[in-house]
Amino acid sequence: MSNSTNQLPSSFLEKALQLGHDPEVIKATGIEYQLKQVENPDGIRKLLLPMNDDLREWLRQSLRKDRQRLPYTDNVHFMIWHIVGGMGMSKHQHEEMNAFFPRKVETLSMTDKVLGPGEVWDVTPDDTAAPAIINLNKLTMKAGSKIVCRAAQLDMQVQELIKDGSSADEDTDNQDIHRLGDINIVGETPKKAQNGGGGADRGSANDGTNASCGGMAHCTTYATPGSNGDNGGNGDHGDTGADGLEAVYSRIKVHRIELQNGGSNLFVYTRGGDGGDGGDGGKGGNGGDGGKGGNSSACGCTTCSAKDGGDGGNGGKGGNGGDGGNGGRAMDITVEIAQGYRHLVEGRSDASQPGVGGEAGGAGGPGKAGEGGSANGKNTSGAQAGSSGEPGEPGNPGNRGALGGSAGQIEIREF
């Protein structure tokens, strides 16, 4: 393709100028990237693709439906509600929104982007509360290549999209959300929650004092029993899994599609992130062993008796596993395609899954019985051993998250 800007489509150049990109820079380098600071919600709105009344009304209905499914609780939703949908907000919401600024918005104009076979282009912005805005003249997607935007809004326009070779993964049962579509607007699955710490293991208890003689007929020191072992500490509970992050409303506009070398239709996919798994409960600590009883002693005609061993401590209770988090929902997605190419675009959205509960913490082991004091001298006898401790109880496994995230709708419409 020629580098002359007058041969680039007018809609590409108009979008570049809307983003504040210099056509001469694009002519010379084929690319311009800017990290733009915006001071208020209107600053973001001025960077997004223009929206006609019909599409805006559809989006408003979508946002109203989405808000009924789950009320908006953060500034990202307020921004989409107000900035993209043009919906009103209360004075309090405006104050909250303004406190959320300034923000950094990533913008990109590029004449020719080629994704190699199996390549994944992750366009997720560093600041996921702000959209990623991409303006491409030509996008070539080799077999198995993917575009992924995670838990953030994507606003992307492509003049010419070439699918060169089929998608790598036609297995629709595959749960890897980053592999299902060519363009994937997805949530994010949190990491497994923190496991509970293990209960403290107890050391051996103190041994008893041995008896001793002060002469032929009396005991100077009497034997003492072994101390009882301490009970093992209880394991901590695992943390609750975090809720999956949502797939955020995005808009994709394509002016022309061409399939080459057996290329399959453009497949746009969206799904919220699964709920995070709960943390495992910590294991109960082991009980301490009982101390050994003091030994006897023979003092002439007098016997200084041995004493019993101490009882072992009980094992600690295992911690409960943490509950799994709820799945994140998928907001609706808009795909606009020029007339004559609608049959080359497909879309799908799936519900996300709640997180799995954490495993129960294991029971702590019992402490051993302390030995009885030993016979030591003529006519003496040993004492009884203590009792072994009881094993602890295991914790309870965590529950699966209560809710999966609802699927969204991919609205494909011609312009």
Short mmCIF file of C-alpha atoms in Angstrom, two decimals:
data_model
loop_
_atom_site.label_atom_id
_atom_site.label_comp_id
_atom_site.label_asym_id
_atom_site.label_seq_id
_atom_site.Cartn_x
_atom_site.Cartn_y
_atom_site.Cartn_z
CA MET A 1 0.00 0.00 0.00
CA SER A 2 1.25 3.48 -0.76
CA ASN A 3 2.35 5.72 2.10
CA SER A 4 0.49 8.68 0.62
CA THR A 5 -2.14 9.87 3.07
CA ASN A 6 -4.48 10.86 0.24
CA GLN A 7 -4.84 7.15 -0.59
CA LEU A 8 -5.87 6.25 2.95
CA PRO A 9 -9.64 6.06 3.49
CA SER A 10 -11.19 9.28 4.63
CA SER A 11 -12.86 7.57 7.61
CA PHE A 12 -9.44 6.35 8.78
CA LEU A 13 -7.95 9.83 8.52
CA GLU A 14 -10.98 11.43 10.17
CA LYS A 15 -10.65 9.05 13.10
CA ALA A 16 -6.92 9.76 13.33
CA LEU A 17 -7.60 13.49 13.48
CA GLN A 18 -10.32 12.90 16.08
CA LEU A 19 -7.67 11.22 18.22
CA GLY A 20 -5.25 14.09 17.68
CA HIS A 21 -2.92 11.96 15.53
CA ASP A 22 -0.85 13.65 12.84
CA PRO A 23 -1.46 12.27 9.30
CA GLU A 24 2.11 13.20 8.38
CA VAL A 25 3.49 11.07 11.19
CA ILE A 26 1.29 8.19 10.08
CA LYS A 27 2.46 8.72 6.49
CA ALA A 28 6.10 8.57 7.53
CA THR A 29 5.98 5.75 10.09
CA GLY A 30 2.70 3.90 9.55
CA ILE A 31 1.78 4.32 13.21
CA GLU A 32 1.05 6.88 15.89
CA TYR A 33 0.42 6.02 19.51
CA GLN A 34 -0.54 8.57 22.12
CA LEU A 35 -1.32 8.26 25.81
CA LYS A 36 -3.79 11.09 26.20
CA GLN A 37 -4.73 12.60 29.52
CA VAL A 38 -8.41 13.45 29.79
CA GLU A 39 -9.71 15.68 32.54
CA ASN A 40 -13.39 14.73 32.59
CA PRO A 41 -15.96 12.30 31.09
CA ASP A 42 -16.53 14.52 28.06
CA GLY A 43 -12.85 14.18 27.21
CA ILE A 44 -13.33 10.43 26.74
CA ARG A 45 -16.58 10.82 24.80
CA LYS A 46 -14.83 13.05 22.24
CA LEU A 47 -12.37 10.24 21.45
CA LEU A 48 -14.89 7.45 20.89
CA LEU A 49 -16.44 6.45 17.59
CA PRO A 50 -19.41 8.68 16.74
CA MET A 51 -22.77 7.02 17.33
CA ASN A 52 -25.99 7.62 15.40
CA ASP A 53 -29.35 7.98 17.14
CA ASP A 54 -30.53 4.47 16.28
CA LEU A 55 -27.45 2.80 17.75
CA ARG A 56 -27.47 5.07 20.77
CA GLU A 57 -31.08 4.15 21.52
CA TRP A 58 -30.24 0.44 21.22
CA LEU A 59 -27.35 0.94 23.59
CA ARG A 60 -29.51 2.79 26.07
CA GLN A 61 -31.98 -0.09 26.11
CA SER A 62 -29.08 -2.50 26.56
CA LEU A 63 -27.71 -0.50 29.47
CA ARG A 64 -31.12 -0.29 31.13
CA LYS A 65 -31.50 -4.07 30.83
CA ASP A 66 -27.97 -4.57 32.09
CA ARG A 67 -28.55 -2.31 35.05
CA GLN A 68 -31.62 -4.34 36.04
CA ARG A 69 -29.56 -7.53 36.02
CA LEU A 70 -27.00 -6.11 38.41
CA PRO A 71 -26.87 -2.51 39.69
CA TYR A 72 -23.80 -0.50 38.79
CA THR A 73 -21.53 -0.02 41.74
CA ASP A 74 -18.34 1.47 40.33
CA ASN A 75 -17.12 4.33 38.19
CA VAL A 76 -16.45 2.18 35.12
CA HIS A 77 -20.16 1.42 34.81
CA PHE A 78 -21.10 5.01 35.53
CA MET A 79 -18.75 6.13 32.74
CA ILE A 80 -20.27 3.73 30.21
CA TRP A 81 -23.74 4.70 31.33
CA HIS A 82 -23.03 8.39 30.93
CA ILE A 83 -20.23 8.68 28.36
CA VAL A 84 -21.16 5.98 25.87
CA GLY A 85 -24.91 5.78 26.38
CA GLY A 86 -25.44 9.47 27.01
CA MET A 87 -27.57 8.67 30.04
CA GLY A 88 -28.11 11.12 32.87
CA MET A 89 -26.55 10.84 36.28
CA SER A 90 -27.38 12.32 39.64
CA LYS A 91 -25.39 15.19 41.12
CA HIS A 92 -23.80 12.76 43.53
CA GLN A 93 -22.78 10.46 40.70
CA HIS A 94 -21.29 13.39 38.79
CA GLU A 95 -19.23 14.32 41.83
CA GLU A 96 -18.00 10.75 42.18
CA MET A 97 -17.18 10.64 38.46
CA ASN A 98 -15.22 13.89 38.48
CA ALA A 99 -13.18 12.63 41.41
CA PHE A 100 -12.22 9.69 39.20
CA PHE A 101 -10.34 11.98 36.78
CA PRO A 102 -7.90 12.73 35.22
CA ARG A 103 -7.32 9.42 33.41
CA LYS A 104 -4.90 8.18 30.78
CA VAL A 105 -6.45 6.90 27.54
CA GLU A 106 -4.39 4.80 25.12
CA THR A 107 -4.98 5.68 21.45
CA LEU A 108 -3.47 4.06 18.36
CA SER A 109 -3.68 4.72 14.62
CA MET A 110 -1.91 2.26 12.35
CA THR A 111 -1.90 1.72 8.59
CA ASP A 112 -1.06 -1.99 8.53
CA LYS A 113 -1.22 -4.48 11.40
CA VAL A 114 -0.34 -8.15 10.74
CA LEU A 115 -0.93 -10.86 13.35
CA GLY A 116 1.15 -13.94 12.68
CA PRO A 117 -0.14 -17.51 12.99
CA GLY A 118 -1.29 -18.14 16.56
CA GLU A 119 -0.28 -14.65 17.71
CA VAL A 120 -2.33 -13.06 20.49
CA TRP A 121 -2.55 -9.28 20.43
CA ASP A 122 -3.51 -8.17 23.92
CA VAL A 123 -4.93 -4.67 23.65
CA THR A 124 -5.97 -4.38 27.30
CA PRO A 125 -5.07 -0.85 28.45
CA ASP A 126 -2.90 -0.34 31.51
CA ASP A 127 -5.73 1.68 33.03
CA THR A 128 -8.70 -0.66 32.62
CA ALA A 129 -11.06 2.06 33.83
CA ALA A 130 -10.41 3.88 30.54
CA PRO A 131 -11.04 2.53 27.03
CA ALA A 132 -8.47 1.32 24.53
CA ILE A 133 -9.11 3.21 21.28
CA ILE A 134 -7.70 1.66 18.10
CA ASN A 135 -7.91 2.95 14.53
CA LEU A 136 -6.59 0.50 11.88
CA ASN A 137 -6.48 0.89 8.15
CA LYS A 138 -5.66 -2.76 7.42
CA LEU A 139 -5.68 -5.71 9.81
CA THR A 140 -4.45 -9.13 8.65
CA MET A 141 -5.18 -12.05 10.94
CA LYS A 142 -3.24 -15.20 10.12
CA ALA A 143 -4.55 -18.63 11.13
CA GLY A 144 -5.23 -18.88 14.85
CA SER A 145 -4.36 -15.29 15.71
CA LYS A 146 -6.45 -13.51 18.31
CA ILE A 147 -7.23 -10.09 19.72
CA VAL A 148 -7.97 -9.97 23.45
CA CYS A 149 -9.24 -7.15 25.64
CA ARG A 150 -9.65 -8.08 29.31
CA ALA A 151 -12.02 -6.33 31.70
CA ALA A 152 -11.83 -3.06 29.76
CA GLN A 153 -13.68 -1.24 27.00
CA LEU A 154 -12.41 -1.56 23.43
CA ASP A 155 -13.39 1.03 20.82
CA MET A 156 -11.92 -0.19 17.52
CA GLN A 157 -12.38 0.72 13.87
CA VAL A 158 -10.90 -1.34 11.01
CA GLN A 159 -11.12 -0.30 7.39
CA GLU A 160 -10.08 -3.66 5.90
CA LEU A 161 -9.89 -6.93 7.83
CA ILE A 162 -8.33 -9.97 6.17
CA LYS A 163 -8.82 -13.44 7.67
CA ASP A 164 -5.93 -15.45 6.21
CA GLY A 165 -6.49 -19.07 7.26
CA SER A 166 -9.04 -20.58 9.62
CA SER A 167 -9.30 -20.03 13.36
CA ALA A 168 -7.05 -22.36 15.35
CA ASP A 169 -9.68 -23.60 17.77
CA GLU A 170 -13.09 -24.67 16.57
CA ASP A 171 -13.80 -26.55 19.82
CA THR A 172 -16.67 -24.59 21.30
CA ASP A 173 -16.53 -26.61 24.50
CA ASN A 174 -13.03 -25.35 25.24
CA GLN A 175 -13.16 -23.23 28.39
CA ASP A 176 -10.10 -21.15 27.52
CA ILE A 177 -11.93 -17.89 26.88
CA HIS A 178 -8.93 -16.37 25.13
CA ARG A 179 -9.03 -18.99 22.37
CA LEU A 180 -12.68 -19.10 21.38
CA GLY A 181 -12.96 -16.00 19.21
CA ASP A 182 -10.93 -13.97 16.77
CA ILE A 183 -11.80 -10.86 18.77
CA ASN A 184 -12.34 -11.63 22.46
CA ILE A 185 -13.93 -9.12 24.83
CA VAL A 186 -13.57 -10.97 28.09
CA GLY A 187 -13.49 -10.51 31.81
CA GLU A 188 -10.75 -11.67 34.10
CA THR A 189 -10.66 -14.63 36.46
CA PRO A 190 -8.99 -13.73 39.77
CA LYS A 191 -6.26 -15.83 41.25
CA LYS A 192 -7.13 -18.42 43.87
CA ALA A 193 -7.73 -16.78 47.24
CA GLN A 194 -5.18 -16.97 50.02
CA ASN A 195 -5.01 -20.28 51.84
CA GLY A 196 -5.47 -20.33 55.59
CA GLY A 197 -2.36 -20.67 57.70
CA GLY A 198 -1.72 -23.91 59.52
CA GLY A 199 -2.33 -24.15 63.25
CA ALA A 200 0.71 -24.17 65.53
CA ASP A 201 2.24 -27.53 66.36
CA ARG A 202 2.95 -27.89 70.06
CA GLY A 203 6.22 -29.15 71.43
CA SER A 204 6.68 -31.82 74.08
CA ALA A 205 5.55 -30.90 77.60
CA ASN A 206 7.98 -30.75 80.49
CA ASP A 207 9.06 -33.99 82.13
CA GLY A 208 8.40 -34.51 85.82
CA THR A 209 11.10 -34.21 88.46
CA ASN A 210 12.73 -37.43 89.66
CA ALA A 211 12.59 -38.40 93.33
CA SER A 212 15.76 -38.26 95.42
CA CYS A 213 16.84 -39.37 98.89
CA GLY A 214 18.27 -37.24 101.68
CA GLY A 215 19.27 -40.22 103.81
CA MET A 216 18.45 -43.84 104.52
CA ALA A 217 14.85 -43.25 105.50
CA HIS A 218 13.41 -40.16 103.92
CA CYS A 219 12.88 -38.47 100.54
CA THR A 220 14.43 -35.13 99.98
CA THR A 221 12.64 -34.62 96.66
CA TYR A 222 9.40 -36.23 95.68
CA ALA A 223 8.78 -37.15 92.06
CA THR A 224 6.33 -35.02 90.08
CA PRO A 225 4.13 -36.10 87.19
CA GLY A 226 4.87 -35.14 83.59
CA SER A 227 3.03 -32.06 82.32
CA ASN A 228 0.16 -32.43 79.91
CA GLY A 229 0.82 -31.54 76.29
CA ASP A 230 -0.79 -28.38 74.92
CA ASN A 231 -3.55 -28.65 72.33
CA GLY A 232 -2.58 -27.93 68.74
CA GLY A 233 -3.60 -24.58 67.29
CA ASN A 234 -6.62 -24.37 65.00
CA GLY A 235 -6.00 -23.83 61.30
CA ASP A 236 -7.05 -20.50 59.80
CA HIS A 237 -9.96 -20.34 57.37
CA GLY A 238 -9.23 -19.86 53.68
CA ASP A 239 -10.15 -16.49 52.19
CA THR A 240 -13.25 -16.07 50.05
CA GLY A 241 -12.59 -16.04 46.31
CA ALA A 242 -12.92 -12.70 44.55
CA ASP A 243 -15.70 -12.15 42.03
CA GLY A 244 -14.76 -12.49 38.39
CA LEU A 245 -14.22 -9.24 36.52
CA GLU A 246 -16.76 -8.34 33.89
CA ALA A 247 -16.46 -8.16 30.14
CA VAL A 248 -17.01 -4.48 29.48
CA TYR A 249 -19.17 -2.96 26.74
CA SER A 250 -17.12 -2.54 23.57
CA ARG A 251 -17.68 -1.40 20.01
CA ILE A 252 -16.04 -2.82 16.89
CA LYS A 253 -16.58 -1.28 13.46
CA VAL A 254 -15.33 -2.99 10.28
CA HIS A 255 -15.69 -1.51 6.80
CA ARG A 256 -14.58 -4.50 4.73
CA ILE A 257 -13.79 -8.21 5.30
CA GLU A 258 -11.90 -10.53 3.00
CA LEU A 259 -11.35 -14.27 3.54
CA GLN A 260 -8.18 -15.78 2.10
CA ASN A 261 -6.67 -19.28 2.05
CA GLY A 262 -9.65 -20.94 3.66
CA GLY A 263 -10.17 -18.17 6.17
CA SER A 264 -13.23 -18.59 8.36
CA ASN A 265 -15.78 -15.95 9.29
CA LEU A 266 -14.84 -13.29 11.79
CA PHE A 267 -15.88 -14.62 15.21
CA VAL A 268 -16.44 -12.13 18.04
CA TYR A 269 -16.70 -13.60 21.52
CA THR A 270 -17.49 -12.24 24.97
CA ARG A 271 -17.62 -13.78 28.42
CA GLY A 272 -17.14 -12.53 31.95
CA GLY A 273 -14.37 -13.90 34.12
CA ASP A 274 -15.06 -16.91 36.30
CA GLY A 275 -15.23 -16.40 40.03
CA GLY A 276 -12.01 -16.91 41.91
CA ASP A 277 -11.57 -20.15 43.82
CA GLY A 278 -11.71 -20.00 47.60
CA GLY A 279 -8.56 -20.53 49.58
CA ASP A 280 -7.93 -23.86 51.28
CA GLY A 281 -8.35 -24.12 55.04
CA GLY A 282 -5.17 -24.44 57.08
CA LYS A 283 -4.30 -27.75 58.70
CA GLY A 284 -4.82 -28.03 62.43
CA GLY A 285 -1.67 -28.11 64.51
CA ASN A 286 -0.46 -31.30 66.14
CA GLY A 287 -0.99 -31.68 69.89
CA GLY A 288 2.06 -31.66 72.13
CA ASP A 289 3.36 -34.88 73.62
CA GLY A 290 2.88 -35.40 77.35
CA GLY A 291 5.92 -35.12 79.57
CA LYS A 292 7.51 -38.19 81.17
CA GLY A 293 6.70 -38.76 84.84
CA GLY A 294 9.43 -38.44 87.43
CA ASN A 295 11.29 -41.63 88.40
CA SER A 296 11.04 -43.25 91.81
CA SER A 297 13.88 -43.60 94.29
CA ALA A 298 14.56 -46.15 97.11
CA CYS A 299 15.67 -44.48 100.34
CA GLY A 300 16.35 -47.39 102.70
CA CYS A 301 13.05 -48.57 104.06
CA THR A 302 11.22 -45.68 102.43
CA THR A 303 10.15 -45.67 98.79
CA CYS A 304 9.80 -42.38 96.91
CA SER A 305 7.18 -43.25 94.32
CA ALA A 306 7.38 -42.59 90.60
CA LYS A 307 4.72 -40.37 89.04
CA ASP A 308 2.51 -40.76 85.98
CA GLY A 309 3.28 -39.38 82.57
CA GLY A 310 1.38 -36.38 81.24
CA ASP A 311 -1.49 -36.63 78.78
CA GLY A 312 -0.91 -35.77 75.14
CA GLY A 313 -2.54 -32.63 73.78
CA ASN A 314 -5.45 -32.75 71.34
CA GLY A 315 -4.92 -31.97 67.70
CA GLY A 316 -6.18 -28.63 66.42
CA LYS A 317 -9.23 -28.22 64.19
CA GLY A 318 -8.63 -27.67 60.51
CA GLY A 319 -9.70 -24.36 59.03
CA ASN A 320 -12.70 -24.11 56.70
CA GLY A 321 -12.16 -23.63 53.00
CA GLY A 322 -13.15 -20.23 51.65
CA ASP A 323 -16.21 -19.89 49.45
CA GLY A 324 -15.71 -19.35 45.74
CA GLY A 325 -16.43 -15.97 44.19
CA ASN A 326 -19.27 -15.17 41.81
CA GLY A 327 -18.70 -15.12 38.07
CA GLY A 328 -18.49 -11.79 36.27
CA ARG A 329 -21.16 -10.87 33.77
CA ALA A 330 -20.66 -9.97 30.13
CA MET A 331 -22.04 -6.64 29.00
CA ASP A 332 -23.44 -6.38 25.49
CA ILE A 333 -21.11 -5.80 22.54
CA THR A 334 -21.73 -3.86 19.34
CA VAL A 335 -20.23 -5.06 16.06
CA GLU A 336 -20.89 -2.81 13.05
CA ILE A 337 -20.17 -4.16 9.59
CA ALA A 338 -20.54 -2.47 6.22
CA GLN A 339 -23.38 -3.64 3.97
CA GLY A 340 -22.54 -6.73 1.98
CA TYR A 341 -20.33 -8.31 4.67
CA ARG A 342 -22.83 -9.19 7.38
CA HIS A 343 -22.74 -12.90 6.48
CA LEU A 344 -19.02 -13.00 7.29
CA VAL A 345 -19.44 -12.08 10.98
CA GLU A 346 -20.53 -14.32 13.85
CA GLY A 347 -20.83 -13.69 17.56
CA ARG A 348 -21.28 -15.62 20.75
CA SER A 349 -21.44 -14.95 24.48
CA ASP A 350 -21.31 -17.49 27.29
CA ALA A 351 -22.13 -17.32 30.98
CA SER A 352 -19.17 -17.45 33.33
CA GLN A 353 -18.86 -19.92 36.17
CA PRO A 354 -18.68 -19.33 39.92
CA GLY A 355 -15.46 -20.15 41.68
CA VAL A 356 -14.88 -23.45 43.44
CA GLY A 357 -14.80 -23.56 47.24
CA GLY A 358 -11.49 -24.15 48.95
CA GLU A 359 -10.57 -27.51 50.38
CA ALA A 360 -11.05 -28.23 54.07
CA GLY A 361 -8.02 -28.01 56.32
CA GLY A 362 -6.86 -31.35 57.67
CA ALA A 363 -7.13 -32.34 61.32
CA GLY A 364 -4.17 -31.93 63.61
CA GLY A 365 -2.62 -35.11 64.95
CA PRO A 366 -2.87 -36.07 68.65
CA GLY A 367 0.01 -35.69 71.04
CA LYS A 368 1.59 -38.86 72.39
CA ALA A 369 1.13 -39.98 75.97
CA GLY A 370 3.98 -39.21 78.32
CA GLU A 371 5.76 -42.23 79.75
CA GLY A 372 5.29 -43.06 83.40
CA GLY A 373 8.18 -42.55 85.75
CA SER A 374 10.58 -45.51 85.93
CA ALA A 375 11.44 -47.75 88.89
CA ASN A 376 14.76 -46.80 90.36
CA GLY A 377 16.00 -48.97 93.20
CA LYS A 378 14.98 -51.91 95.32
CA ASN A 379 11.28 -52.41 95.94
CA THR A 380 10.31 -49.52 93.60
CA SER A 381 7.91 -49.64 90.70
CA GLY A 382 7.20 -47.54 87.67
CA ALA A 383 4.14 -45.29 87.25
CA GLN A 384 1.45 -45.20 84.60
CA ALA A 385 1.77 -43.56 81.23
CA GLY A 386 -0.52 -40.67 80.45
CA SER A 387 -3.31 -40.79 77.88
CA SER A 388 -2.84 -39.95 74.23
CA GLY A 389 -4.53 -36.81 72.98
CA GLU A 390 -7.50 -36.85 70.64
CA PRO A 391 -7.06 -36.03 66.97
CA GLY A 392 -8.51 -32.72 65.84
CA GLU A 393 -11.46 -32.37 63.51
CA PRO A 394 -11.06 -31.44 59.85
CA GLY A 395 -12.51 -28.16 58.69
CA ASN A 396 -15.40 -27.83 56.27
CA PRO A 397 -14.88 -27.34 52.55
CA GLY A 398 -15.88 -23.99 51.13
CA ASN A 399 -19.00 -23.55 49.05
CA ARG A 400 -19.03 -22.92 45.35
CA GLY A 401 -19.74 -19.31 44.47
CA ALA A 402 -23.43 -18.47 44.51
CA LEU A 403 -23.76 -17.08 40.99
CA GLY A 404 -22.27 -17.41 37.56
CA GLY A 405 -22.02 -14.29 35.43
CA SER A 406 -24.75 -13.81 32.85
CA ALA A 407 -23.98 -13.90 29.14
CA GLY A 408 -24.27 -10.73 27.13
CA GLN A 409 -25.55 -10.07 23.64
CA ILE A 410 -23.44 -9.42 20.57
CA GLU A 411 -25.37 -7.00 18.43
CA ILE A 412 -24.23 -7.24 14.81
CA ARG A 413 -25.63 -4.55 12.54
CA GLU A 414 -24.92 -3.15 9.11
CA PHE A 415 -24.09 0.45 8.34
#
